[in-house]
mmCIF file with all atom_site columns, C-alpha atoms in Angstrom:
data_model
loop_
_atom_site.group_PDB
_atom_site.id
_atom_site.type_symbol
_atom_site.label_atom_id
_atom_site.label_alt_id
_atom_site.label_comp_id
_atom_site.label_asym_id
_atom_site.label_entity_id
_atom_site.label_seq_id
_atom_site.pdbx_PDB_ins_code
_atom_site.Cartn_x
_atom_site.Cartn_y
_atom_site.Cartn_z
_atom_site.occupancy
_atom_site.B_iso_or_equiv
_atom_site.pdbx_formal_charge
_atom_site.auth_seq_id
_atom_site.auth_comp_id
_atom_site.auth_asym_id
_atom_site.auth_atom_id
_atom_site.pdbx_PDB_model_num
ATOM 1   C CA . MET Z 1 1   ? 84.773  108.584 131.314 1.00 47.00 ? 557 MET Z CA 1
ATOM 2   C CA . SER Z 1 2   ? 83.283  105.226 130.681 1.00 51.00 ? 558 SER Z CA 1
ATOM 3   C CA . ALA Z 1 3   ? 80.290  103.343 131.993 1.00 49.00 ? 559 ALA Z CA 1
ATOM 4   C CA . ILE Z 1 4   ? 82.504  100.994 133.944 1.00 51.00 ? 560 ILE Z CA 1
ATOM 5   C CA . ARG Z 1 5   ? 83.985  103.892 135.872 1.00 58.00 ? 561 ARG Z CA 1
ATOM 6   C CA . ILE Z 1 6   ? 80.756  105.665 136.768 1.00 67.00 ? 562 ILE Z CA 1
ATOM 7   C CA . ASP Z 1 7   ? 78.688  104.343 139.639 1.00 69.00 ? 563 ASP Z CA 1
ATOM 8   C CA . ILE Z 1 8   ? 75.426  106.299 139.919 1.00 79.00 ? 564 ILE Z CA 1
ATOM 9   C CA . SER Z 1 9   ? 74.632  107.318 143.502 1.00 80.00 ? 565 SER Z CA 1
ATOM 10  C CA . PRO Z 1 10  ? 71.791  105.372 145.116 1.00 82.00 ? 566 PRO Z CA 1
ATOM 11  C CA . GLU Z 1 11  ? 70.390  108.701 146.380 1.00 85.00 ? 567 GLU Z CA 1
ATOM 12  C CA . LEU Z 1 12  ? 70.033  109.978 142.817 1.00 88.00 ? 568 LEU Z CA 1
ATOM 13  C CA . LEU Z 1 13  ? 68.519  106.710 141.651 1.00 90.00 ? 569 LEU Z CA 1
ATOM 14  C CA . LYS Z 1 14  ? 65.866  107.020 144.395 1.00 93.00 ? 570 LYS Z CA 1
ATOM 15  C CA . GLU Z 1 15  ? 64.680  110.217 142.680 1.00 94.00 ? 571 GLU Z CA 1
ATOM 16  C CA . TYR Z 1 16  ? 63.405  108.115 139.759 1.00 94.00 ? 572 TYR Z CA 1
ATOM 17  C CA . SER Z 1 17  ? 60.017  106.597 140.659 1.00 94.00 ? 573 SER Z CA 1
ATOM 18  C CA . ASP Z 1 18  ? 59.101  103.100 139.437 1.00 93.00 ? 574 ASP Z CA 1
ATOM 19  C CA . ASN Z 1 19  ? 56.815  104.561 136.748 1.00 95.00 ? 575 ASN Z CA 1
ATOM 20  C CA . ASP Z 1 20  ? 59.641  106.842 135.449 1.00 95.00 ? 576 ASP Z CA 1
ATOM 21  C CA . LEU Z 1 21  ? 60.642  105.376 132.090 1.00 94.00 ? 577 LEU Z CA 1
ATOM 22  C CA . ARG Z 1 22  ? 64.129  106.944 132.463 1.00 93.00 ? 578 ARG Z CA 1
ATOM 23  C CA . LYS Z 1 23  ? 64.913  104.569 135.340 1.00 92.00 ? 579 LYS Z CA 1
ATOM 24  C CA . LYS Z 1 24  ? 64.965  101.575 132.976 1.00 90.00 ? 580 LYS Z CA 1
ATOM 25  C CA . GLY Z 1 25  ? 66.196  103.558 129.979 1.00 88.00 ? 581 GLY Z CA 1
ATOM 26  C CA . PHE Z 1 26  ? 69.131  105.269 131.705 1.00 87.00 ? 582 PHE Z CA 1
ATOM 27  C CA . PHE Z 1 27  ? 70.503  102.675 134.095 1.00 86.00 ? 583 PHE Z CA 1
ATOM 28  C CA . VAL Z 1 28  ? 71.791  99.091  134.185 1.00 83.00 ? 584 VAL Z CA 1
ATOM 29  C CA . LEU Z 1 29  ? 73.255  97.036  137.000 1.00 81.00 ? 585 LEU Z CA 1
ATOM 30  C CA . LYS Z 1 30  ? 76.754  95.781  136.092 1.00 80.00 ? 586 LYS Z CA 1
ATOM 31  C CA . ASN Z 1 31  ? 79.188  94.079  138.445 1.00 79.00 ? 587 ASN Z CA 1
ATOM 32  C CA . GLY Z 1 32  ? 77.212  95.297  141.442 1.00 79.00 ? 588 GLY Z CA 1
ATOM 33  C CA . LEU Z 1 33  ? 77.376  98.951  140.281 1.00 79.00 ? 589 LEU Z CA 1
ATOM 34  C CA . ILE Z 1 34  ? 74.568  101.094 138.810 1.00 82.00 ? 590 ILE Z CA 1
ATOM 35  C CA . ASN Z 1 35  ? 75.838  102.274 135.498 1.00 80.00 ? 591 ASN Z CA 1
ATOM 36  C CA . PHE Z 1 36  ? 74.460  104.906 133.128 1.00 83.00 ? 592 PHE Z CA 1
ATOM 37  C CA . LYS Z 1 37  ? 73.427  103.681 129.681 1.00 81.00 ? 593 LYS Z CA 1
ATOM 38  C CA . GLY Z 1 38  ? 71.179  106.547 128.538 1.00 74.00 ? 594 GLY Z CA 1
ATOM 39  C CA . SER Z 1 39  ? 73.442  108.336 126.087 1.00 70.00 ? 595 SER Z CA 1
ATOM 40  C CA . TYR Z 1 40  ? 72.271  109.464 122.625 1.00 69.00 ? 596 TYR Z CA 1
ATOM 41  C CA . ILE Z 1 41  ? 75.536  108.243 121.106 1.00 67.00 ? 597 ILE Z CA 1
ATOM 42  C CA . VAL Z 1 42  ? 77.590  105.038 121.212 1.00 62.00 ? 598 VAL Z CA 1
ATOM 43  C CA . PRO Z 1 43  ? 77.887  103.139 124.465 1.00 61.00 ? 599 PRO Z CA 1
ATOM 44  C CA . ASN Z 1 44  ? 80.561  104.446 126.870 1.00 62.00 ? 600 ASN Z CA 1
ATOM 45  C CA . ASP Z 1 45  ? 80.395  107.905 125.297 1.00 70.00 ? 601 ASP Z CA 1
ATOM 46  C CA . TYR Z 1 46  ? 78.350  110.708 126.683 1.00 73.00 ? 602 TYR Z CA 1
ATOM 47  C CA . PHE Z 1 47  ? 76.307  113.258 124.780 1.00 76.00 ? 603 PHE Z CA 1
ATOM 48  C CA . GLY Z 1 48  ? 77.201  116.836 125.605 1.00 76.00 ? 604 GLY Z CA 1
ATOM 49  C CA . GLY Z 1 49  ? 75.100  118.836 123.162 1.00 78.00 ? 605 GLY Z CA 1
ATOM 50  C CA . LEU Z 1 50  ? 71.825  120.689 123.320 1.00 86.00 ? 606 LEU Z CA 1
ATOM 51  C CA . ALA Z 1 51  ? 68.740  118.554 122.748 1.00 89.00 ? 607 ALA Z CA 1
ATOM 52  C CA . THR Z 1 52  ? 64.965  119.082 122.691 1.00 95.00 ? 608 THR Z CA 1
ATOM 53  C CA . ASP Z 1 53  ? 64.469  117.796 126.243 1.00 95.00 ? 609 ASP Z CA 1
ATOM 54  C CA . GLU Z 1 54  ? 66.808  120.459 127.626 1.00 96.00 ? 610 GLU Z CA 1
ATOM 55  C CA . LEU Z 1 55  ? 65.106  123.148 125.583 1.00 97.00 ? 611 LEU Z CA 1
ATOM 56  C CA . TYR Z 1 56  ? 61.724  122.270 127.094 1.00 98.00 ? 612 TYR Z CA 1
ATOM 57  C CA . LEU Z 1 57  ? 63.240  122.425 130.596 1.00 98.00 ? 613 LEU Z CA 1
ATOM 58  C CA . ILE Z 1 58  ? 64.964  125.749 129.840 1.00 97.00 ? 614 ILE Z CA 1
ATOM 59  C CA . ARG Z 1 59  ? 61.769  127.260 128.453 1.00 98.00 ? 615 ARG Z CA 1
ATOM 60  C CA . SER Z 1 60  ? 59.680  125.935 131.321 1.00 98.00 ? 616 SER Z CA 1
ATOM 61  C CA . GLU Z 1 61  ? 62.032  127.552 133.821 1.00 97.00 ? 617 GLU Z CA 1
ATOM 62  C CA . CYS Z 1 62  ? 62.097  130.803 131.844 1.00 97.00 ? 618 CYS Z CA 1
ATOM 63  C CA . TYR Z 1 63  ? 58.305  130.997 131.703 1.00 98.00 ? 619 TYR Z CA 1
ATOM 64  C CA . LEU Z 1 64  ? 58.134  130.342 135.411 1.00 97.00 ? 620 LEU Z CA 1
ATOM 65  C CA . ARG Z 1 65  ? 60.721  133.036 136.238 1.00 96.00 ? 621 ARG Z CA 1
ATOM 66  C CA . SER Z 1 66  ? 58.851  135.517 134.049 1.00 97.00 ? 622 SER Z CA 1
ATOM 67  C CA . GLY Z 1 67  ? 55.595  134.773 135.855 1.00 97.00 ? 623 GLY Z CA 1
ATOM 68  C CA . ASP Z 1 68  ? 53.775  132.632 133.284 1.00 97.00 ? 624 ASP Z CA 1
ATOM 69  C CA . LEU Z 1 69  ? 52.997  129.505 135.351 1.00 97.00 ? 625 LEU Z CA 1
ATOM 70  C CA . ASP Z 1 70  ? 50.526  128.126 132.807 1.00 97.00 ? 626 ASP Z CA 1
ATOM 71  C CA . LYS Z 1 71  ? 53.091  128.000 129.980 1.00 98.00 ? 627 LYS Z CA 1
ATOM 72  C CA . SER Z 1 72  ? 55.718  126.728 132.395 1.00 98.00 ? 628 SER Z CA 1
ATOM 73  C CA . ARG Z 1 73  ? 53.477  123.854 133.489 1.00 98.00 ? 629 ARG Z CA 1
ATOM 74  C CA . ALA Z 1 74  ? 52.489  123.122 129.897 1.00 98.00 ? 630 ALA Z CA 1
ATOM 75  C CA . ASP Z 1 75  ? 56.134  122.683 128.796 1.00 98.00 ? 631 ASP Z CA 1
ATOM 76  C CA . LEU Z 1 76  ? 56.997  120.557 131.831 1.00 98.00 ? 632 LEU Z CA 1
ATOM 77  C CA . ASN Z 1 77  ? 53.838  118.447 131.437 1.00 98.00 ? 633 ASN Z CA 1
ATOM 78  C CA . PHE Z 1 78  ? 54.537  117.874 127.731 1.00 98.00 ? 634 PHE Z CA 1
ATOM 79  C CA . LEU Z 1 79  ? 58.065  116.651 128.465 1.00 97.00 ? 635 LEU Z CA 1
ATOM 80  C CA . LEU Z 1 80  ? 57.049  114.511 131.413 1.00 97.00 ? 636 LEU Z CA 1
ATOM 81  C CA . SER Z 1 81  ? 54.126  112.934 129.603 1.00 97.00 ? 637 SER Z CA 1
ATOM 82  C CA . ASN Z 1 82  ? 56.783  111.202 127.529 1.00 95.00 ? 638 ASN Z CA 1
ATOM 83  C CA . ARG Z 1 83  ? 58.839  110.176 130.588 1.00 96.00 ? 639 ARG Z CA 1
ATOM 84  C CA . TYR Z 1 84  ? 56.299  108.491 132.877 1.00 96.00 ? 640 TYR Z CA 1
ATOM 85  C CA . LYS Z 1 85  ? 53.908  105.584 132.569 1.00 95.00 ? 641 LYS Z CA 1
ATOM 86  C CA . ASP Z 1 86  ? 50.443  106.713 133.551 1.00 93.00 ? 642 ASP Z CA 1
ATOM 87  C CA . PHE Z 1 87  ? 51.526  110.334 133.852 1.00 95.00 ? 643 PHE Z CA 1
ATOM 88  C CA . GLN Z 1 88  ? 49.226  112.688 135.788 1.00 94.00 ? 644 GLN Z CA 1
ATOM 89  C CA . PRO Z 1 89  ? 49.700  116.304 134.652 1.00 96.00 ? 645 PRO Z CA 1
ATOM 90  C CA . ILE Z 1 90  ? 51.223  118.671 137.182 1.00 95.00 ? 646 ILE Z CA 1
ATOM 91  C CA . ALA Z 1 91  ? 48.701  121.217 138.427 1.00 94.00 ? 647 ALA Z CA 1
ATOM 92  C CA . ASN Z 1 92  ? 48.185  123.559 141.343 1.00 91.00 ? 648 ASN Z CA 1
ATOM 93  C CA . LEU Z 1 93  ? 51.817  123.866 142.377 1.00 94.00 ? 649 LEU Z CA 1
ATOM 94  C CA . SER Z 1 94  ? 53.045  127.160 143.814 1.00 95.00 ? 650 SER Z CA 1
ATOM 95  C CA . SER Z 1 95  ? 55.764  128.988 141.946 1.00 95.00 ? 651 SER Z CA 1
ATOM 96  C CA . ASP Z 1 96  ? 58.412  127.648 144.373 1.00 95.00 ? 652 ASP Z CA 1
ATOM 97  C CA . GLU Z 1 97  ? 57.089  124.092 144.139 1.00 96.00 ? 653 GLU Z CA 1
ATOM 98  C CA . LEU Z 1 98  ? 57.048  124.257 140.365 1.00 97.00 ? 654 LEU Z CA 1
ATOM 99  C CA . LEU Z 1 99  ? 60.622  125.563 140.311 1.00 96.00 ? 655 LEU Z CA 1
ATOM 100 C CA . SER Z 1 100 ? 61.716  122.710 142.557 1.00 95.00 ? 656 SER Z CA 1
ATOM 101 C CA . ARG Z 1 101 ? 60.052  120.221 140.215 1.00 97.00 ? 657 ARG Z CA 1
ATOM 102 C CA . ILE Z 1 102 ? 61.592  121.727 137.119 1.00 97.00 ? 658 ILE Z CA 1
ATOM 103 C CA . LEU Z 1 103 ? 65.080  121.630 138.720 1.00 96.00 ? 659 LEU Z CA 1
ATOM 104 C CA . LEU Z 1 104 ? 64.580  118.049 139.919 1.00 95.00 ? 660 LEU Z CA 1
ATOM 105 C CA . GLU Z 1 105 ? 63.487  116.943 136.430 1.00 96.00 ? 661 GLU Z CA 1
ATOM 106 C CA . ARG Z 1 106 ? 66.442  118.851 134.943 1.00 95.00 ? 662 ARG Z CA 1
ATOM 107 C CA . ARG Z 1 107 ? 68.844  116.982 137.264 1.00 93.00 ? 663 ARG Z CA 1
ATOM 108 C CA . LYS Z 1 108 ? 67.257  113.646 136.314 1.00 94.00 ? 664 LYS Z CA 1
ATOM 109 C CA . GLU Z 1 109 ? 66.871  114.321 132.621 1.00 94.00 ? 665 GLU Z CA 1
ATOM 110 C CA . LEU Z 1 110 ? 70.251  115.876 131.846 1.00 92.00 ? 666 LEU Z CA 1
ATOM 111 C CA . LEU Z 1 111 ? 72.363  113.414 133.752 1.00 87.00 ? 667 LEU Z CA 1
ATOM 112 C CA . LEU Z 1 112 ? 75.967  113.266 132.482 1.00 83.00 ? 668 LEU Z CA 1
ATOM 113 C CA . ARG Z 1 113 ? 75.304  115.964 129.852 1.00 84.00 ? 669 ARG Z CA 1
ATOM 114 C CA . GLY Z 1 114 ? 77.832  118.465 131.205 1.00 83.00 ? 670 GLY Z CA 1
ATOM 115 C CA . VAL Z 1 115 ? 75.319  120.926 132.664 1.00 89.00 ? 671 VAL Z CA 1
ATOM 116 C CA . ALA Z 1 116 ? 75.470  120.067 136.406 1.00 88.00 ? 672 ALA Z CA 1
ATOM 117 C CA . TRP Z 1 117 ? 78.417  122.390 137.116 1.00 86.00 ? 673 TRP Z CA 1
ATOM 118 C CA . THR Z 1 118 ? 76.924  125.438 135.472 1.00 88.00 ? 674 THR Z CA 1
ATOM 119 C CA . ASP Z 1 119 ? 73.527  124.672 137.035 1.00 91.00 ? 675 ASP Z CA 1
ATOM 120 C CA . LEU Z 1 120 ? 75.119  124.426 140.457 1.00 90.00 ? 676 LEU Z CA 1
ATOM 121 C CA . LYS Z 1 121 ? 76.949  127.748 139.969 1.00 88.00 ? 677 LYS Z CA 1
ATOM 122 C CA . ARG Z 1 122 ? 73.844  129.644 138.711 1.00 90.00 ? 678 ARG Z CA 1
ATOM 123 C CA . LEU Z 1 123 ? 71.494  128.143 141.285 1.00 93.00 ? 679 LEU Z CA 1
ATOM 124 C CA . ASN Z 1 124 ? 73.878  128.922 144.128 1.00 91.00 ? 680 ASN Z CA 1
ATOM 125 C CA . LEU Z 1 125 ? 73.276  132.595 143.442 1.00 88.00 ? 681 LEU Z CA 1
ATOM 126 C CA . HIS Z 1 126 ? 69.819  132.311 145.031 1.00 88.00 ? 682 HIS Z CA 1
ATOM 127 C CA . LYS Z 1 127 ? 69.202  131.342 148.690 1.00 90.00 ? 683 LYS Z CA 1
ATOM 128 C CA . ASN Z 1 128 ? 66.270  129.077 147.905 1.00 90.00 ? 684 ASN Z CA 1
ATOM 129 C CA . THR Z 1 129 ? 68.198  126.951 145.408 1.00 92.00 ? 685 THR Z CA 1
ATOM 130 C CA . GLU Z 1 130 ? 71.733  126.982 146.782 1.00 93.00 ? 686 GLU Z CA 1
ATOM 131 C CA . ARG Z 1 131 ? 73.330  123.678 147.680 1.00 91.00 ? 687 ARG Z CA 1
ATOM 132 C CA . THR Z 1 132 ? 76.494  122.449 149.373 1.00 93.00 ? 688 THR Z CA 1
ATOM 133 C CA . VAL Z 1 133 ? 78.173  119.569 147.569 1.00 90.00 ? 689 VAL Z CA 1
ATOM 134 C CA . THR Z 1 134 ? 79.842  116.970 149.786 1.00 91.00 ? 690 THR Z CA 1
ATOM 135 C CA . LYS Z 1 135 ? 81.871  113.997 148.674 1.00 88.00 ? 691 LYS Z CA 1
ATOM 136 C CA . ILE Z 1 136 ? 83.711  111.384 150.679 1.00 88.00 ? 692 ILE Z CA 1
ATOM 137 C CA . VAL Z 1 137 ? 86.897  110.080 149.042 1.00 90.00 ? 693 VAL Z CA 1
ATOM 138 C CA . GLU Z 1 138 ? 88.991  107.416 150.796 1.00 94.00 ? 694 GLU Z CA 1
ATOM 139 C CA . GLY Z 1 139 ? 87.369  108.320 154.122 1.00 94.00 ? 695 GLY Z CA 1
ATOM 140 C CA . GLU Z 1 140 ? 88.019  112.043 153.791 1.00 96.00 ? 696 GLU Z CA 1
ATOM 141 C CA . THR Z 1 141 ? 85.058  114.420 153.499 1.00 96.00 ? 697 THR Z CA 1
ATOM 142 C CA . TYR Z 1 142 ? 85.249  117.299 151.030 1.00 94.00 ? 698 TYR Z CA 1
ATOM 143 C CA . SER Z 1 143 ? 82.654  120.069 150.835 1.00 95.00 ? 699 SER Z CA 1
ATOM 144 C CA . LEU Z 1 144 ? 82.049  122.814 148.340 1.00 92.00 ? 700 LEU Z CA 1
ATOM 145 C CA . GLU Z 1 145 ? 79.959  125.611 149.818 1.00 93.00 ? 701 GLU Z CA 1
ATOM 146 C CA . PRO Z 1 146 ? 77.669  127.840 147.711 1.00 92.00 ? 702 PRO Z CA 1
ATOM 147 C CA . ASN Z 1 147 ? 79.561  130.670 145.990 1.00 87.00 ? 703 ASN Z CA 1
ATOM 148 C CA . SER Z 1 148 ? 82.927  129.422 147.234 1.00 89.00 ? 704 SER Z CA 1
ATOM 149 C CA . LEU Z 1 149 ? 85.963  130.892 145.488 1.00 84.00 ? 705 LEU Z CA 1
ATOM 150 C CA . ARG Z 1 150 ? 86.843  127.275 144.681 1.00 84.00 ? 706 ARG Z CA 1
ATOM 151 C CA . TYR Z 1 151 ? 84.200  127.363 141.928 1.00 80.00 ? 707 TYR Z CA 1
ATOM 152 C CA . ALA Z 1 152 ? 86.707  129.368 139.866 1.00 77.00 ? 708 ALA Z CA 1
ATOM 153 C CA . MET Z 1 153 ? 89.460  127.286 138.407 1.00 73.00 ? 709 MET Z CA 1
ATOM 154 C CA . PRO Z 1 154 ? 92.936  128.671 139.106 1.00 75.00 ? 710 PRO Z CA 1
ATOM 155 C CA . PHE Z 1 155 ? 95.159  129.659 136.241 1.00 76.00 ? 711 PHE Z CA 1
ATOM 156 C CA . PRO Z 1 156 ? 97.730  126.977 135.440 1.00 81.00 ? 712 PRO Z CA 1
ATOM 157 C CA . GLN Z 1 157 ? 101.099 127.829 136.979 1.00 82.00 ? 713 GLN Z CA 1
ATOM 158 C CA . VAL Z 1 158 ? 102.806 127.959 133.564 1.00 84.00 ? 714 VAL Z CA 1
ATOM 159 C CA . VAL Z 1 159 ? 100.345 130.672 132.477 1.00 81.00 ? 715 VAL Z CA 1
ATOM 160 C CA . VAL Z 1 160 ? 100.930 132.595 135.693 1.00 79.00 ? 716 VAL Z CA 1
ATOM 161 C CA . ASP Z 1 161 ? 104.705 132.357 135.166 1.00 82.00 ? 717 ASP Z CA 1
ATOM 162 C CA . LEU Z 1 162 ? 104.562 133.415 131.519 1.00 83.00 ? 718 LEU Z CA 1
ATOM 163 C CA . GLY Z 1 163 ? 102.147 136.281 132.022 1.00 76.00 ? 719 GLY Z CA 1
ATOM 164 C CA . SER Z 1 164 ? 103.347 137.603 135.338 1.00 67.00 ? 720 SER Z CA 1
ATOM 165 C CA . TYR Z 1 165 ? 99.824  137.125 136.786 1.00 57.00 ? 721 TYR Z CA 1
ATOM 166 C CA . VAL Z 1 166 ? 99.272  137.120 140.483 1.00 58.00 ? 722 VAL Z CA 1
ATOM 167 C CA . GLN Z 1 167 ? 96.829  134.545 141.884 1.00 53.00 ? 723 GLN Z CA 1
#
């Protein structure tokens, strides 16, 4: 992957408000395309490791799922206080609203970090967070429904042939 080959979707870019510091820090307009520039490592390379921002998001989600909304909000507010100009702390959200916000911030914060696929798979296990992915390629529409068997990658044919596996 390289920055010249990745065009960030305008729908995703709309999720970043004007006071979201990541909007300027993560993206640049090049040749009419919105490119990602927010990697921790050299340009045109993407970071795929665990970092502090992801740990705050994980812990915030874990606190929420275990019923401790105060600690969940505290972790999310700490992270977001360093992501927004004039940040107003999150308060008075229901458990479902807080989960939605954590997942939205996770999607925005961990862009191109290699976690979207596993997030999609784990979140599709729950009715309130499942999502159908739809892409249009050369005029043809492709959809991946929640919990589809297509989430599992097939064994390569050479492995099937060598091991006498049945697909």
